[in-house]
Coordinates of C-alpha atoms in Angstrom, one line a residue:
M1 CA 50.3 -36.1 -26.0
P2 CA 46.7 -36.6 -24.3
K3 CA 46.3 -35.6 -20.8
P4 CA 46.2 -39.0 -18.5
M5 CA 42.7 -39.6 -17.7
M6 CA 41.6 -38.7 -13.9
S7 CA 40.8 -41.4 -11.4
G8 CA 37.5 -41.3 -9.5
E9 CA 39.1 -39.9 -6.5
D10 CA 40.7 -37.3 -8.6
I11 CA 37.5 -36.0 -10.0
V12 CA 36.1 -35.8 -6.3
R13 CA 38.9 -33.9 -5.0
D14 CA 38.8 -31.5 -7.9
T15 CA 35.0 -31.2 -7.5
R16 CA 35.6 -30.1 -3.7
L17 CA 38.0 -27.6 -4.8
Q18 CA 36.0 -26.0 -7.2
D19 CA 33.1 -26.0 -4.9
S20 CA 35.1 -24.2 -2.2
L21 CA 36.5 -21.6 -4.7
S22 CA 33.1 -21.1 -6.0
R23 CA 32.0 -19.6 -3.0
I24 CA 34.9 -17.1 -2.8
G25 CA 34.4 -13.8 -4.3
H26 CA 38.0 -12.5 -4.8
V27 CA 41.5 -14.0 -4.1
I28 CA 44.3 -11.5 -3.3
I29 CA 47.9 -13.3 -3.1
V30 CA 50.4 -11.3 -0.8
M31 CA 54.0 -12.0 -2.0
S32 CA 57.5 -11.0 -1.2
G33 CA 60.8 -11.4 -3.0
K34 CA 62.6 -11.9 0.6
G35 CA 62.0 -12.6 4.1
G36 CA 62.0 -9.8 6.6
V37 CA 59.8 -7.2 4.6
G38 CA 56.8 -7.4 6.9
K39 CA 54.7 -9.4 4.4
S40 CA 52.7 -11.2 7.2
T41 CA 52.0 -7.9 9.0
V42 CA 50.8 -6.6 5.6
S43 CA 48.6 -9.5 5.1
S44 CA 47.1 -9.3 8.5
N45 CA 46.2 -5.8 8.4
L46 CA 44.9 -6.0 4.8
A47 CA 42.7 -8.9 5.9
L48 CA 41.6 -7.1 9.2
A49 CA 41.0 -3.9 7.3
L50 CA 38.6 -5.7 5.0
S51 CA 36.6 -7.2 7.7
L52 CA 36.2 -4.1 9.5
K53 CA 34.7 -2.8 6.3
G54 CA 31.9 -5.3 6.5
Y55 CA 33.6 -7.8 4.0
R56 CA 33.6 -11.4 5.0
T57 CA 37.2 -12.2 4.7
G58 CA 39.4 -15.3 5.0
L59 CA 43.1 -15.3 5.8
M60 CA 45.2 -18.5 4.7
D61 CA 48.8 -18.6 6.0
I62 CA 50.5 -20.9 3.5
D63 CA 53.9 -20.4 4.9
I64 CA 54.2 -24.2 5.7
T65 CA 57.7 -23.9 7.6
G66 CA 57.2 -20.7 9.4
P67 CA 53.6 -19.7 10.0
N68 CA 53.5 -16.6 11.7
I69 CA 49.7 -15.3 11.2
P70 CA 48.1 -16.8 14.4
K71 CA 50.7 -15.1 16.5
M72 CA 49.7 -11.7 15.2
F73 CA 46.1 -12.5 16.2
R74 CA 46.8 -14.0 19.5
I75 CA 45.0 -17.2 18.5
E76 CA 48.1 -19.6 18.3
D77 CA 46.8 -21.8 21.0
E78 CA 43.6 -22.3 19.3
K79 CA 42.7 -25.9 18.1
L80 CA 40.7 -26.6 15.0
Y81 CA 37.5 -28.8 15.0
A82 CA 35.7 -30.7 12.1
E83 CA 32.2 -30.7 11.0
G84 CA 31.6 -33.5 8.9
D85 CA 34.5 -33.8 6.7
K86 CA 35.4 -30.1 6.8
L87 CA 37.7 -28.3 9.1
I88 CA 36.4 -25.0 10.5
P89 CA 38.7 -22.2 10.5
I90 CA 39.4 -20.0 13.4
S91 CA 37.0 -16.9 13.7
V92 CA 38.2 -13.4 14.5
P93 CA 35.8 -10.5 14.7
P94 CA 34.1 -8.9 13.0
S95 CA 34.0 -11.2 10.1
L96 CA 37.5 -12.8 9.7
S97 CA 38.2 -16.7 9.1
I98 CA 41.9 -17.8 9.6
M99 CA 43.6 -21.1 8.6
S100 CA 47.2 -21.8 8.9
M101 CA 49.6 -24.7 9.5
A102 CA 50.5 -23.5 13.1
F103 CA 46.9 -24.7 14.2
L104 CA 48.1 -28.4 13.0
L105 CA 51.5 -28.6 14.6
P106 CA 51.6 -30.7 18.0
E107 CA 54.0 -28.0 19.6
K108 CA 54.5 -24.4 18.6
D109 CA 58.3 -24.8 18.0
S110 CA 57.8 -27.9 15.8
A111 CA 59.7 -27.8 12.6
V112 CA 58.1 -28.9 9.5
M113 CA 60.6 -30.9 7.1
W114 CA 58.5 -31.4 4.0
R115 CA 59.4 -31.5 0.2
G116 CA 57.4 -29.8 -2.4
P117 CA 54.7 -32.5 -3.0
M118 CA 53.8 -32.6 0.8
K119 CA 53.5 -29.0 0.8
A120 CA 51.4 -28.8 -2.3
S121 CA 49.1 -31.4 -0.7
A122 CA 48.7 -29.3 2.3
I123 CA 47.7 -26.3 0.5
R124 CA 45.3 -28.0 -1.5
Q125 CA 43.7 -29.3 1.5
F126 CA 43.7 -25.8 3.1
I127 CA 41.3 -24.8 0.2
E128 CA 39.3 -27.9 -0.3
D129 CA 39.1 -29.3 3.0
V130 CA 38.4 -26.1 5.1
E131 CA 35.0 -24.6 5.6
W132 CA 35.7 -21.2 4.5
G133 CA 32.1 -20.6 3.7
D134 CA 30.8 -17.8 1.6
L135 CA 33.7 -15.2 1.3
D136 CA 33.9 -11.7 -0.4
Y137 CA 37.8 -11.8 0.1
L138 CA 40.5 -14.7 0.6
I139 CA 43.8 -13.2 1.4
V140 CA 46.6 -15.7 0.9
D141 CA 49.9 -14.9 3.1
M142 CA 52.7 -16.7 0.8
P143 CA 56.1 -17.5 2.2
P144 CA 59.0 -15.4 0.6
G145 CA 60.3 -16.3 -2.7
T146 CA 58.9 -18.2 -5.6
G147 CA 59.1 -21.6 -4.6
D148 CA 56.8 -24.8 -4.2
E149 CA 54.2 -22.7 -2.3
A150 CA 54.1 -20.0 -5.0
M151 CA 53.6 -22.6 -7.8
S152 CA 51.2 -24.5 -5.9
I153 CA 48.9 -21.7 -5.0
V154 CA 48.7 -20.3 -8.7
Q155 CA 48.1 -23.9 -10.1
L156 CA 45.1 -24.5 -7.7
I157 CA 43.4 -20.8 -8.0
P158 CA 44.3 -20.0 -11.8
K159 CA 41.6 -17.3 -11.6
A160 CA 43.0 -15.4 -8.4
D161 CA 42.6 -11.7 -8.9
G162 CA 46.2 -11.0 -8.7
A163 CA 49.2 -10.5 -6.5
V164 CA 50.3 -7.7 -4.0
I165 CA 53.7 -7.5 -3.8
V166 CA 55.5 -6.3 -0.5
T167 CA 59.0 -4.7 -0.5
T168 CA 61.0 -2.3 1.7
P169 CA 62.7 0.8 0.4
Q170 CA 66.3 -1.0 0.3
D171 CA 67.9 -1.8 -3.0
V172 CA 68.2 -5.5 -2.1
A173 CA 64.5 -5.8 -1.2
V174 CA 63.3 -3.8 -4.4
L175 CA 65.7 -6.4 -6.4
D176 CA 64.0 -9.2 -5.1
S177 CA 60.8 -7.8 -5.4
R178 CA 61.4 -7.7 -9.1
K179 CA 61.8 -11.6 -8.9
S180 CA 58.3 -11.9 -7.6
I181 CA 56.9 -9.4 -10.5
S182 CA 58.8 -11.8 -12.9
F183 CA 57.0 -14.9 -11.5
A184 CA 53.9 -13.2 -11.5
T185 CA 54.2 -12.2 -15.3
Q186 CA 55.6 -15.7 -16.3
T187 CA 52.7 -17.5 -14.5
K188 CA 50.2 -15.2 -15.8
L189 CA 49.1 -14.2 -12.4
P190 CA 47.7 -10.5 -12.6
I191 CA 49.8 -7.9 -10.6
I192 CA 47.5 -5.6 -8.4
G193 CA 50.1 -3.4 -7.3
L194 CA 53.5 -3.0 -4.9
I195 CA 53.4 -2.0 -1.2
E196 CA 56.6 -0.2 0.1
N197 CA 56.5 -1.3 3.8
M198 CA 58.9 0.3 6.7
S199 CA 59.0 3.4 4.6
G200 CA 60.3 5.8 7.2
F201 CA 60.4 5.7 10.9
V202 CA 57.8 7.8 12.7
C203 CA 59.1 9.2 15.8
P204 CA 56.6 8.2 18.6
H205 CA 57.4 11.4 20.5
C206 CA 57.5 14.2 18.0
G207 CA 56.0 12.5 14.8
E208 CA 59.1 13.3 12.7
V209 CA 59.8 10.8 10.2
T210 CA 63.4 9.5 9.5
E211 CA 64.0 7.6 6.2
I212 CA 66.6 5.1 8.0
F213 CA 66.0 2.5 5.2
G214 CA 65.6 5.1 2.6
S215 CA 62.3 5.8 0.7
G216 CA 60.9 5.7 -2.6
G217 CA 62.6 2.5 -3.9
G218 CA 59.3 0.5 -4.2
E219 CA 57.7 3.4 -5.9
K220 CA 60.7 3.7 -8.7
A221 CA 60.3 0.0 -9.2
A222 CA 56.6 0.1 -9.8
E223 CA 56.9 3.0 -12.1
S224 CA 59.9 1.2 -14.0
L225 CA 58.0 -2.1 -14.4
N226 CA 54.6 -0.4 -15.3
I227 CA 52.8 -1.6 -12.4
P228 CA 50.6 0.2 -9.9
F229 CA 52.1 1.6 -6.9
L230 CA 49.6 1.0 -3.8
G231 CA 51.4 3.0 -1.3
R232 CA 53.8 3.3 1.6
V233 CA 53.6 2.0 5.0
P234 CA 55.5 4.0 7.9
L235 CA 57.7 2.0 10.4
E236 CA 55.9 2.8 13.6
P237 CA 56.8 1.3 17.1
G238 CA 53.0 0.6 17.3
V239 CA 53.1 -1.9 14.4
A240 CA 55.9 -3.9 16.0
V241 CA 54.2 -4.0 19.4
S242 CA 50.5 -4.9 17.9
G243 CA 52.1 -7.7 15.9
D244 CA 53.5 -9.3 19.2
S245 CA 50.4 -8.6 21.1
G246 CA 48.2 -10.2 18.8
M247 CA 46.1 -7.1 17.6
P248 CA 47.1 -5.6 14.3
V249 CA 47.6 -1.9 14.0
V250 CA 44.5 -1.1 12.2
I251 CA 42.4 -2.1 15.1
S252 CA 45.1 -1.4 18.2
E253 CA 46.2 2.2 16.8
P254 CA 43.3 3.2 14.3
D255 CA 44.7 6.7 14.2
S256 CA 48.1 5.9 13.7
R257 CA 49.9 6.7 10.1
S258 CA 50.4 3.0 9.5
A259 CA 46.6 2.3 10.1
A260 CA 45.7 5.0 7.7
A261 CA 48.0 3.6 5.0
F262 CA 46.6 0.3 5.5
K263 CA 43.1 1.6 4.9
Q264 CA 44.0 3.6 2.0
I265 CA 45.9 0.6 0.4
V266 CA 42.6 -1.6 1.0
G267 CA 40.4 0.9 -0.8
S268 CA 42.8 0.9 -3.8
I269 CA 42.8 -3.0 -4.0
I270 CA 38.9 -3.1 -3.7
K271 CA 38.4 -0.6 -6.5
T272 CA 40.9 -2.5 -8.7
V273 CA 39.6 -5.9 -8.1
E274 CA 35.8 -4.9 -8.1
K275 CA 36.0 -3.1 -11.4
G276 CA 37.5 -6.2 -13.0

């Protein structure tokens, strides 16, 4: 059956979408199979670590119903403004641009009760109606699971470099991460690798590591599924404090084990996507 002809409006929108994407070097989609694994913390630190390396980086928070990224950078009170017909994302030094549904809500605690088509439309606008400019990297922070937002982003950005899957060591989290991997495989989204977050608690006094959630589950899953294991990020009090205070750990505690892990992971991601 032949595809329906595109209207003039559809052609204009598709052109705007492609124009925006043509100015973005690499797109990294950060996913998790379930909530509570620290996916937004990972997204924030990866994006900021890339920015600190000198890369022009965008961070797009497409968790429509639970946008947390602005809080993690202490920019939740910022207001968007427009230049012409484009929204200007919020800028964070040294070279990070952030867009989130949180900037569009009338109140911080406003509930977003949207069905799939409205979510898809918003995600499309986040790409085509935002003046991202020339970016080296765009990090996409997904909501947990494989629902409407995940389907929309792989359809809108079919040539994304790939997905980074975030899990924690517990069996239930690893099981759910397998669903994200299955989603990526079925939608032909390349898998950059898997991160095991909250991998051992680091005592702030003695530095001893206690594996309160276990350890190694993510690495074993990656090995069994034949996908790259990007590394472990330990659980440190500074990570939680930095998220609440609006300064990700790679800049608030640059000498911490967590910051070192994020920097090592970013190095691996860069090698993977830039050699491709």
